[in-house]
XYZ file of C-alpha atoms in Angstrom:
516
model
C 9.070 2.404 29.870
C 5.152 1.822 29.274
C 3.937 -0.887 26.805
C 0.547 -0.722 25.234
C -0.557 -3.352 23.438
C -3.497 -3.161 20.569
C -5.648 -4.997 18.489
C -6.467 -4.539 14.866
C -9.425 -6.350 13.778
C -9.253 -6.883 9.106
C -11.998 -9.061 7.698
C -10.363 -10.225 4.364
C -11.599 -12.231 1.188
C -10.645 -15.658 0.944
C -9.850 -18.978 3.108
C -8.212 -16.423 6.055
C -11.360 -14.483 6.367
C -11.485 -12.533 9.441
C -7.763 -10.464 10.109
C -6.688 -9.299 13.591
C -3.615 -7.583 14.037
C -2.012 -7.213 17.132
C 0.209 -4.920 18.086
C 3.261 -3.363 21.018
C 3.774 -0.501 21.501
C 6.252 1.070 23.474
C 7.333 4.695 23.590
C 4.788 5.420 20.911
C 6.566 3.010 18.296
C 4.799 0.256 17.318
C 7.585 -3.027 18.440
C 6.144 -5.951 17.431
C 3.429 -6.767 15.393
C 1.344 -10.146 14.516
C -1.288 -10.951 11.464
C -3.960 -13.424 12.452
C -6.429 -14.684 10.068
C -9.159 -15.721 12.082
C -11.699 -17.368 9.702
C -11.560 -20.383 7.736
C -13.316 -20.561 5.045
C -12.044 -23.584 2.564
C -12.636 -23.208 -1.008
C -9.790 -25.416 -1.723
C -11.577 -28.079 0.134
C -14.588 -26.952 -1.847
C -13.191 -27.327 -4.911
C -12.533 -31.245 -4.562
C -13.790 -34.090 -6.757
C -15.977 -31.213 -8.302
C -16.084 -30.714 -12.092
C -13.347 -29.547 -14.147
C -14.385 -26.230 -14.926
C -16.290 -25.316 -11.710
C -13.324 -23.493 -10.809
C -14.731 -20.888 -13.065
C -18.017 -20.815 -11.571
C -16.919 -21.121 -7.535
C -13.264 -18.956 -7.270
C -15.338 -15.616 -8.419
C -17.405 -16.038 -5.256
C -14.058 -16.103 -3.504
C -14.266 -12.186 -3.406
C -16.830 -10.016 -5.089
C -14.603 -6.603 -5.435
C -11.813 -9.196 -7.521
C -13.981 -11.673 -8.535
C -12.475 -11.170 -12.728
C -9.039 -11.754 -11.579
C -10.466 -15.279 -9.811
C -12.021 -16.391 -12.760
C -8.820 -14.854 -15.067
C -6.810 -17.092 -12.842
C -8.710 -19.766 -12.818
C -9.292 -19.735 -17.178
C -5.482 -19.821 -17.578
C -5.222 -22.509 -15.324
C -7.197 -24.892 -17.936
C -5.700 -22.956 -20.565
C -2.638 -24.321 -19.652
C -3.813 -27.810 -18.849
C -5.775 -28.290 -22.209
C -3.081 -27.117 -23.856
C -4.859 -24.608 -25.795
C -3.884 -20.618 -26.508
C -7.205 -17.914 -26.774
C -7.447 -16.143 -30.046
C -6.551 -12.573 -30.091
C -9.579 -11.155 -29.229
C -10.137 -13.556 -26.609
C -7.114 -12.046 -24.680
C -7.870 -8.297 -25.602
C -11.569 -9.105 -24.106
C -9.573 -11.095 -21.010
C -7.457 -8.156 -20.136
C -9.788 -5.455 -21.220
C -11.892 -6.853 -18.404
C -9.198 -7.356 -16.440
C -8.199 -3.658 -16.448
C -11.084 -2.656 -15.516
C -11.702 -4.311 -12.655
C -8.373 -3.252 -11.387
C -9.039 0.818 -12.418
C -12.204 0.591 -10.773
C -10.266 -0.757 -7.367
C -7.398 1.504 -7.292
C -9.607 4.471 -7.335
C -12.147 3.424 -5.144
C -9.456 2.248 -2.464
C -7.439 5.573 -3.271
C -10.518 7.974 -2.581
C -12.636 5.682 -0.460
C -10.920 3.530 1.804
C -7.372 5.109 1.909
C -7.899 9.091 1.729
C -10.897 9.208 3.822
C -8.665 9.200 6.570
C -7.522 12.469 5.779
C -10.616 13.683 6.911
C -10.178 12.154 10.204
C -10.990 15.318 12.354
C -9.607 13.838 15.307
C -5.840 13.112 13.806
C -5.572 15.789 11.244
C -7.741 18.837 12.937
C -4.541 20.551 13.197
C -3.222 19.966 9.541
C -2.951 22.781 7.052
C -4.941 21.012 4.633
C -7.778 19.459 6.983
C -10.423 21.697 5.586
C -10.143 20.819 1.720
C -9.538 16.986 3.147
C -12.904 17.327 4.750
C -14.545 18.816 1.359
C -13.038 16.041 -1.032
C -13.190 13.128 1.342
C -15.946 13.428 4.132
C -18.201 10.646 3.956
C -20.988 10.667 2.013
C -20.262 13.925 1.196
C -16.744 14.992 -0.305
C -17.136 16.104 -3.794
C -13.797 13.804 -5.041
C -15.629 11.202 -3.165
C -18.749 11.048 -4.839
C -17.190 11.718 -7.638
C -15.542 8.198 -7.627
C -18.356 6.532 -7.208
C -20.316 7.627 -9.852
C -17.407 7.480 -12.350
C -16.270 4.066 -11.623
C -19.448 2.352 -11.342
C -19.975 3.893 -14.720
C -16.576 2.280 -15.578
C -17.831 -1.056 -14.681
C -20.488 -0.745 -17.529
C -17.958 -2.308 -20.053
C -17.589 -5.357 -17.765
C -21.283 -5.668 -17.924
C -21.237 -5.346 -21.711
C -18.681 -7.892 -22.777
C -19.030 -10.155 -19.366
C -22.665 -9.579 -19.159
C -22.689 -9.049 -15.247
C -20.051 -7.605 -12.574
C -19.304 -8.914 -10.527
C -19.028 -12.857 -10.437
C -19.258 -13.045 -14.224
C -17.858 -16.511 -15.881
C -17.715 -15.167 -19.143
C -13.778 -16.612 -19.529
C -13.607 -20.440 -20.551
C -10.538 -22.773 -21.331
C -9.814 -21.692 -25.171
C -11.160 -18.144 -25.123
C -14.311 -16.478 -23.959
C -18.240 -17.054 -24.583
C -18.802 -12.874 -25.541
C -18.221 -11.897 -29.185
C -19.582 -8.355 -29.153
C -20.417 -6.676 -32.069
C -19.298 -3.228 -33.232
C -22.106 -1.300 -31.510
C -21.418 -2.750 -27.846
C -17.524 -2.137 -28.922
C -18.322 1.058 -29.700
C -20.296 1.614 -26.746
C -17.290 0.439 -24.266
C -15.080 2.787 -25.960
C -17.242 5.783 -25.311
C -17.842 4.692 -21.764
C -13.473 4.265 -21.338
C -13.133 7.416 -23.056
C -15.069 9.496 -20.853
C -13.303 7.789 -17.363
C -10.233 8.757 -19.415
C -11.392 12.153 -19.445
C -12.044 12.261 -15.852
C -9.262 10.242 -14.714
C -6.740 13.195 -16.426
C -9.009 16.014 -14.941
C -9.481 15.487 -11.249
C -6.860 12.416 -10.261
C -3.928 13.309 -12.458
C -4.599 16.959 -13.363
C -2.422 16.447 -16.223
C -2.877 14.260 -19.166
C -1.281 10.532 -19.138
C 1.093 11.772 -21.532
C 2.248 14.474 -19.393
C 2.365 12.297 -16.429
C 4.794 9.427 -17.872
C 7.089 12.398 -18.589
C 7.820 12.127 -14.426
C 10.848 9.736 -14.518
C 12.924 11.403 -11.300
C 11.357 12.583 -7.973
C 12.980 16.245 -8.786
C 10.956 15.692 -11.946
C 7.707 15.153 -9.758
C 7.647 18.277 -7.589
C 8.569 20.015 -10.051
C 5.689 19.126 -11.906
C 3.367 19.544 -8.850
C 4.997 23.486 -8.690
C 4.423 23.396 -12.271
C 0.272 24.344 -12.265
C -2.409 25.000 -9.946
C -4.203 22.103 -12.148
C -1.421 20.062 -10.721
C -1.275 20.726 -7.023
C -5.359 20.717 -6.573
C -5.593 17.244 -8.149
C -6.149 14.033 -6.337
C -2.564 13.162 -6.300
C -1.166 16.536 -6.223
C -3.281 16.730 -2.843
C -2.293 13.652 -1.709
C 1.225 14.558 -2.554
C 1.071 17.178 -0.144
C -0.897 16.540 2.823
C 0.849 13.263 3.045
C 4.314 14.464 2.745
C 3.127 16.998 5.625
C 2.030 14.078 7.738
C 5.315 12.124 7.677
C 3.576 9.310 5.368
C 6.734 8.771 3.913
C 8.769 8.274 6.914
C 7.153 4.985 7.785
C 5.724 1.473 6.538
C 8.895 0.235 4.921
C 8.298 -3.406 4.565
C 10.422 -6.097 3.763
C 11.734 -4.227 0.586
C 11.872 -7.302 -1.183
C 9.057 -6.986 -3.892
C 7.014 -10.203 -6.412
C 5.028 -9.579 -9.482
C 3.817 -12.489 -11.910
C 3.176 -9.683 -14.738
C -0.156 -9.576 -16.300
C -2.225 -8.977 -19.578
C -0.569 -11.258 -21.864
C -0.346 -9.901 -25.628
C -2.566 -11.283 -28.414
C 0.370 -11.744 -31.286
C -0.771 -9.245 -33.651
C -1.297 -6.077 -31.097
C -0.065 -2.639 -31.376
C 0.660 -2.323 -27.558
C 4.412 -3.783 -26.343
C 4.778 -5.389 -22.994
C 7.663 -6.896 -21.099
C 7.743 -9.940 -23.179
C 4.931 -12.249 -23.148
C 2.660 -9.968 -21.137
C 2.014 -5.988 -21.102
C 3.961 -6.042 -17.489
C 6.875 -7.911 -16.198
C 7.237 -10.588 -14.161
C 9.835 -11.046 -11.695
C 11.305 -10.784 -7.754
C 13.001 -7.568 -6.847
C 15.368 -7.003 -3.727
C 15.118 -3.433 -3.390
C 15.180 -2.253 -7.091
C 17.438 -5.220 -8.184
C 15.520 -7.311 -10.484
C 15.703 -11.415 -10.749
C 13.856 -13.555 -13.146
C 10.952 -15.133 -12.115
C 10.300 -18.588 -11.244
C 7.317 -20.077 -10.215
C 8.847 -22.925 -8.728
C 10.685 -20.969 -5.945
C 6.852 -20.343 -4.686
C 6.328 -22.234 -1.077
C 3.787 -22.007 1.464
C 5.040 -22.473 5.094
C 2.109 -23.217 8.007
C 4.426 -23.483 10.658
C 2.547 -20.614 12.468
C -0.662 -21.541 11.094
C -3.825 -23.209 12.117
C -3.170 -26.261 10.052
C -1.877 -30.222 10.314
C 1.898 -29.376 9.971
C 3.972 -31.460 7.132
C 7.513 -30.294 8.631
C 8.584 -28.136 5.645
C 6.916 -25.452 3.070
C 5.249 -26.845 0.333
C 4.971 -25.690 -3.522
C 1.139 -25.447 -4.114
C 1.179 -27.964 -6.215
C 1.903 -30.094 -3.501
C 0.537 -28.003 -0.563
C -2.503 -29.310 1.872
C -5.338 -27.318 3.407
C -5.933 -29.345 6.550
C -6.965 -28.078 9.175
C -6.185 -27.942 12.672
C -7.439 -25.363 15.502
C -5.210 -25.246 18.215
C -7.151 -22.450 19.822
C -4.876 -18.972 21.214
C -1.787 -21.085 22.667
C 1.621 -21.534 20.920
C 3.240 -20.686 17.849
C -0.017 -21.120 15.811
C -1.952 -18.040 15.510
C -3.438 -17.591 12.240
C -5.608 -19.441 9.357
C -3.182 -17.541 7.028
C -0.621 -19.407 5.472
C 2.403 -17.897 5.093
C 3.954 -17.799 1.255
C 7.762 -17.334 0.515
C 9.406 -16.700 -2.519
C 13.153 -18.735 -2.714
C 12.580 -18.567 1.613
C 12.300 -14.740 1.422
C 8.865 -12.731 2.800
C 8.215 -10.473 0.066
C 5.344 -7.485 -0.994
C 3.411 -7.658 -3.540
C 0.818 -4.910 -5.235
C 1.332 -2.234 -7.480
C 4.706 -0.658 -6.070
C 6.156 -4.412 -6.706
C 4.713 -4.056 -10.218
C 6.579 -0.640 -10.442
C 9.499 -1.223 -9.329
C 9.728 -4.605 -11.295
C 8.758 -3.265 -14.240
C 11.874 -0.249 -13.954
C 9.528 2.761 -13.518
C 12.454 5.477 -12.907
C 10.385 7.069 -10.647
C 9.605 4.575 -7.955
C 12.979 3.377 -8.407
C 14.518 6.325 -7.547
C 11.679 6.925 -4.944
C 13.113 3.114 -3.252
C 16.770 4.028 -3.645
C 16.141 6.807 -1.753
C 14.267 6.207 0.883
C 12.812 2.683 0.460
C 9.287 1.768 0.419
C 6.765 3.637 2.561
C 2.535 4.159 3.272
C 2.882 7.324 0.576
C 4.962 5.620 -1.916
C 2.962 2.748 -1.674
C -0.261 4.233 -1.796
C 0.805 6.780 -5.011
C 1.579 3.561 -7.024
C -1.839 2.861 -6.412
C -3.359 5.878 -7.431
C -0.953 6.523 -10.822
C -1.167 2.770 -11.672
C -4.595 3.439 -14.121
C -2.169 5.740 -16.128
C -0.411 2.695 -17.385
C -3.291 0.614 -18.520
C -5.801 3.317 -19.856
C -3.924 3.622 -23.106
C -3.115 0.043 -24.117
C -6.673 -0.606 -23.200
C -8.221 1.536 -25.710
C -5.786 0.310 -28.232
C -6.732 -3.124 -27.728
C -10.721 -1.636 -28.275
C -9.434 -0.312 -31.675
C -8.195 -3.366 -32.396
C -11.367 -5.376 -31.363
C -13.544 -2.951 -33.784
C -10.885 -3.407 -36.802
C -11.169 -7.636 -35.550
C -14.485 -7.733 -34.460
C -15.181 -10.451 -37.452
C -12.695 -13.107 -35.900
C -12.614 -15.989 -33.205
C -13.332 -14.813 -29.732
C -12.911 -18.900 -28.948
C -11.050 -22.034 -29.575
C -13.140 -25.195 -28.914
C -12.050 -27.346 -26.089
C -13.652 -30.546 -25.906
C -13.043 -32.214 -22.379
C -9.900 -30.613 -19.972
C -7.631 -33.337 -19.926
C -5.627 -35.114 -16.895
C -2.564 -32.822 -15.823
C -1.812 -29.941 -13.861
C -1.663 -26.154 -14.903
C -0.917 -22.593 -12.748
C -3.150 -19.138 -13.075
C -0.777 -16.606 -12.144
C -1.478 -13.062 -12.583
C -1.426 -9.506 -11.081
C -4.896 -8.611 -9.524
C -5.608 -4.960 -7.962
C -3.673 -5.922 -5.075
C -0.922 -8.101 -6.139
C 0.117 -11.233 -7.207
C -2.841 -13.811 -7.693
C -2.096 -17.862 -8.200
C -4.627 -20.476 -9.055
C -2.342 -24.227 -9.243
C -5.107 -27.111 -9.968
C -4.409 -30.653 -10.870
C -7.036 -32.900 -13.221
C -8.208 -36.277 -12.958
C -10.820 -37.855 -15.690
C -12.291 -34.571 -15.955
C -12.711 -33.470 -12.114
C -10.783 -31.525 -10.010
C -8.300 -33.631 -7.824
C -6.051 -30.708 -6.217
C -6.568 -26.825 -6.400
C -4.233 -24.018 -4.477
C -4.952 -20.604 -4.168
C -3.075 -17.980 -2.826
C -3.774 -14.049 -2.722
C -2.276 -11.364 -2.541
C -3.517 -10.719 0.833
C -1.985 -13.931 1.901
C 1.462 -12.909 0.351
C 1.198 -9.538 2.359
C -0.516 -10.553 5.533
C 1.244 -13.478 6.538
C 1.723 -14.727 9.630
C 5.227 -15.504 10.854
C 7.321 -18.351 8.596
C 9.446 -21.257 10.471
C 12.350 -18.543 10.835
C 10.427 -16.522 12.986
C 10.363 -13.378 10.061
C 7.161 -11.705 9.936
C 4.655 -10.822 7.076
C 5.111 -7.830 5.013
C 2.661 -5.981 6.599
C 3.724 -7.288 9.881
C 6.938 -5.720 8.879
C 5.479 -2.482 7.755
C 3.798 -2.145 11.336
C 7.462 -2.296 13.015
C 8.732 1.680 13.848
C 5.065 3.258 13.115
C 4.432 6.197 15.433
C 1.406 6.103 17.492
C 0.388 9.836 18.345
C -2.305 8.637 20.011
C -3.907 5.366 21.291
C -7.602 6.212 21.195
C -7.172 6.925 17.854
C -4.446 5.243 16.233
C -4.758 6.531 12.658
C -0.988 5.783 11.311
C -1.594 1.838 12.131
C -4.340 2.274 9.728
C -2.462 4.170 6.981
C 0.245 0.839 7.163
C -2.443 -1.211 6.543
C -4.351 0.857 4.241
C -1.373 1.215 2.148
C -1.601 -2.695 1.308
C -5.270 -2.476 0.416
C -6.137 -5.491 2.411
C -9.847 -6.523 1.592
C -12.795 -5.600 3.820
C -13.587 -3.533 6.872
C -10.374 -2.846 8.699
C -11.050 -1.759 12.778
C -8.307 -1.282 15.075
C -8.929 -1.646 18.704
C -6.433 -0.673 21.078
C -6.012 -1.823 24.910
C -3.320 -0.399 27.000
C -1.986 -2.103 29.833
C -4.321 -0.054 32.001
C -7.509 -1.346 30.870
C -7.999 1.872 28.308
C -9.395 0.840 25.167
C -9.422 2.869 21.992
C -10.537 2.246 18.405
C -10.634 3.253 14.846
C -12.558 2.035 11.762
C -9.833 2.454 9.011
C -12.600 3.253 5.985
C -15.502 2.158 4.586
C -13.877 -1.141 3.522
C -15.000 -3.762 1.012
C-alpha cells in the first residue's frame, strides 16, 4: 500500500490567518487530514483597554469581503450591553445591509471561486459538459462569470447608499444607525435590488423565486430541472448536472452535526415573518434533528493550538488569546482555536441554516444521503432566494416609514458584558465583549471559519472540514481538484493552494480559485 501525503496551503480572514491543510492519502482516499492556521494576527489583543465603541471601527478591518457582518456583530454587542433596542428602520437598514453583503458573497463564491473549477481542463477535459464549463466559467472570460461581477458589484451600490462606503463602513452604532435616507436614495436601492432580482431569476435560478420555493422534495427538484430548457441551462440547473456527473455528491460529508445563531431580527411592525425573533432560526441540528439553541453551550478548546493552555475549553466570555509558539512538534499545530458546541464539532454555513430552519428539501437531501460538496455548495447558491423577497419588503416599508427614527440616543455604553451573534455569508459569526468605565476590558471573536476549520479538540475529533477531507478520492496527485471542491464547499476566506508531495519526492499543486 503507497501513502502520499499533501499539503494544502488557505490564507483565511481573521486571528488564524494563513491555513495549511495537510493531508494522507492512501489508495487514492484521502485518510487523515489536519487544519493548521498558521498566522496570528490578534485583534482580540487589539481590542484591549481601547474605547468602547472601537469595536465598530477595528472588527470591519477583520475581513474586507464580511466586513458588515463584523460591524453587525459588533453593534448588537453594545446593543445588548446599553440595554437599548434600534427602531424599526434601524433594523430594516441593519439587515437590508446585511443581505446584501451576504447575496453579493454567495454568488461571487458560487461562480468565482467554487465553479471555476469546472473549467479545470486538466480534471474535467473528459466531462460531457467541459465545453459549456469552459464558456460560463473560464477566467476572465466565461460569460456567467463576468456576468457576476458586474451584477453584484452593482448590488453593492445600496450598501454604498445607506452605509455610505463598502466595504469597512461603520454606519451601525449602539441604538440604531447614523443613515436616515430619504425617499429618493430609497427609491434608488429599490431599483438597483430589483434589477439583481431580475437577473438573479434569469441566469442563476432560471425560474422565478416563487417557482423555486415550490421545490420541497428532491423528486420535486429534477423534476423541475426536466421541466424547461430555462431550467437545465441555468447556473444551478448546470451545476446540478455536471456535479452530479462528477460524483460531488458522493463525498465531503462532515460531521453532520450542523449550528446556526439565526439572523435579521424583525422590526415589530414588519410584514415579513421569521422564526421568532429573527427572519431565520436559531438552533443545533444532529442530522436534521433540531435542538434549541443556547449560547452558553459555546466553548473554545486550544488543546491543539498555539496558545498558553488553561486545562479545559473556555466560554468566550471567559476565553484567553495568549499566545504560545511551540514551533512544528507535538500536539499543537495550529493558531486556530477549536470551538465546540455542548463538546460536539459541528458545521456551520448556509446548509446549517437550511437544515435548521426545516427546508424540506435539504432535509430530505440529508436524510438521504447526508451532507456533501454539491449539497453544500447548492445551499449556497439558492440561499439569495430566501432573502431577496423579505428584503424588498422591508424597502417598502422604509419608503411608507421613511419619516421615523433610524436611532435611539445612547449616551455612554455602560459596564457589563453583551454577545453579537449572527449568521454571516459563511456561517455563524460571535462578537462576546465585556465593559469597564467606558473601555473595552475583554472581547472574543469567533468565525465561521474557525467553527469549520478547526484544528483537532482535546478528544482527538477533527474539524468539520477536517472531517469532510476523510474518504475524498484523489484521481490524481498533480492535480488534486476534489480536495479543493471539500474545501471550496465551506467557502473558507482567501486564496486556497494545495500542494501535494508524495513519498517519492513528486510534488503537485492546485490553486483552488481566485480566492478573496
Amino acid at each position: 500500500m503507497v501513502k502520499t501525503t499533501k499539503g494544502m496551503n488557505i490564507p483565511l480572514n481573521r486571528a488564524e490567518g494563513d491555513l495549511e491543510i495537510r493531508v494522507e492519502i492512501e489508495d487514492g482516499v484521502v485518510t487523515e487530514a489536519w487544519s493548521a492556521g498558521t498566522m496570528f494576527r490578534g485583534f482580540e489583543a487589539m481590542m484591549q483597554g481601547r474605547g468602547a465603541r472601537d469595536g465598530l471601527v477595528m472588527t470591519p478591518r477583520i475581513c474586507g469581503i464580511c466586513s458588515l457582518t463584523h460591524l453587525t456583530a459588533a453593534a448588537l454587542a453594545l446593543d445588548a450591553i446599553a440595554g437599548v433596542t434600534p427602531p424599526d428602520n434601524a433594523h430594516r437598514l441593519r439587515n437590508i445591509a446585511l443581505m446584501i453583503e451576504t447575496i453579493q458573497s454567495d454568488i461571487r463564491q458560487a461562480v468565482l471561486m467554487f465553479m471555476v473549477d469546472f473549467a479545470n481542463k486538466k480534471a474535467y477535459g473528459s466531462h460531457p459538459l467541459s465545453e459549456e464549463a469552459q464558456a460560463r466559467y473560464g477566467a476572465l472570460s466565461g460569460r456567467t462569470a463576468i456576468e457576476t461581477i458586474r451584477e453584484s458589484k452593482r448590488l453593492l451600490q445600496v450598501v454604498a447608499i445607506i452605509g455610505g462606503q463598502w466595504p469597512h463602513t461603520s454606519f451601525m452604532v449602539p441604538g440604531g444607525v447614523t443613515s436616515s435616507p430619504d425617499i429618493s436614495k430609497i427609491l434608488q436601492c429599490r431599483m438597483i435590488i430589483d434589477g439583481f432580482r431580475a437577473w438573479y431569476e434569469r441566469t442563476i435560478l432560471g425560474c422565478s423565486i416563487a417557482r423555486w420555493q415550490e421545490i420541497v422534495s428532491v423528486d420535486d427538484l429534477y423534476a423541475w430541472l426536466l421541466e424547461k430548457e430555462a431550467h437545465r441551462e441555468s447556473e444551478v440547473g448546470f451545476f446540478l448536472r455536471f456535479a452530479k456527473h462528477a460524483g460531488l455528491d458522493t463525498f465531503g460529508r462532515g460531521p453532520n452535526r450542523f449550528l446556526s445563531y439565526g439572523n435579521y431580527p424583525l422590526p415589530q411592525a414588519t410584514a415579513v415573518s421569521g422564526q421568532g425573533a429573527r427572519l431565520t432560526r436559531a438552533g443545533y441540528a444532529v442530522g436534521t434533528e433540531v435542538f434549541p439553541f443556547m449560547p452558553g453551550k459555546i466553548a473554545e478548546d486550544i488543546s491543539h493550538s498555539w496558545y498558553e493552555q488553561n486545562g479545559e475549553p473556555l466560554h468566550p466570555f471567559s476565553g484567553r488569546t495568549k499566545p504560545y509558539a511551540s514551533g512544528q512538534s507535538g500536539r499543537l499545530y495550529s493558531w486556530i482555536k477549536a470551538p465546540r458546541y455542548d463538546g460536539e464539532v459541528v458545521e456551520t454555513g448556509p446548509l446549517a441554516e437550511m437544515v435548521i430552519d426545516g427546508n424540506p428539501l435539504f432535509c430530505e437531501m440529508i436524510e438521504r444521503e447526508g451532507p456533501s460538496v454539491m449539497v453544500r455548495e447548492l445551499a449556497r447558491l439558492v440561499r439569495p432566494a430566501g432573502l431577496l423577497t423579505p428584503m424588498t419588503t422591508w424597502v417598502d416599508e422604509l419608503l411608507a416609514a421613511s419619516n421615523d427614527s433610524f436611532y435611539h440616543p445612547v449616551k455612554a455604553i455602560p459596564d457589563g458584558e453583551g454577545a453579537g451573534l449572527i449568521q454571516a455569508a459563511r456561517g455563524a459569526l460571535g462578537h462576546w465583549v465585556k465593559v469597564e468605565d467606558e473601555k473595552i476590558a475583554h472581547y472574543q471573536i469567533i468565525t465561521p471559519s474557525a467553527w469549520n476549520g478547526s484544528p483537532r479538540d482535546g478528544q482527538g475529533r477533527r474539524g468539520a472540514w477536517e472531517e469532510a477531507l476523510i474518504g475524498t478520492p484523489i484521481r490524481d496527485i498533480d492535480n488534486p481538484v476534489e480536495a479543493g471542491h471539500v474545501v471550496r464547499s465551506f467557502d473558507p476566506c482567501l486564496v486556497c493552494a494545495v500542494h501535494c508531495l508524495d513519498k517519492g519526492g513528486g510534488k503537485g499543486g492546485l490553486r483552488i480559485g481566485p480566492g478573496r
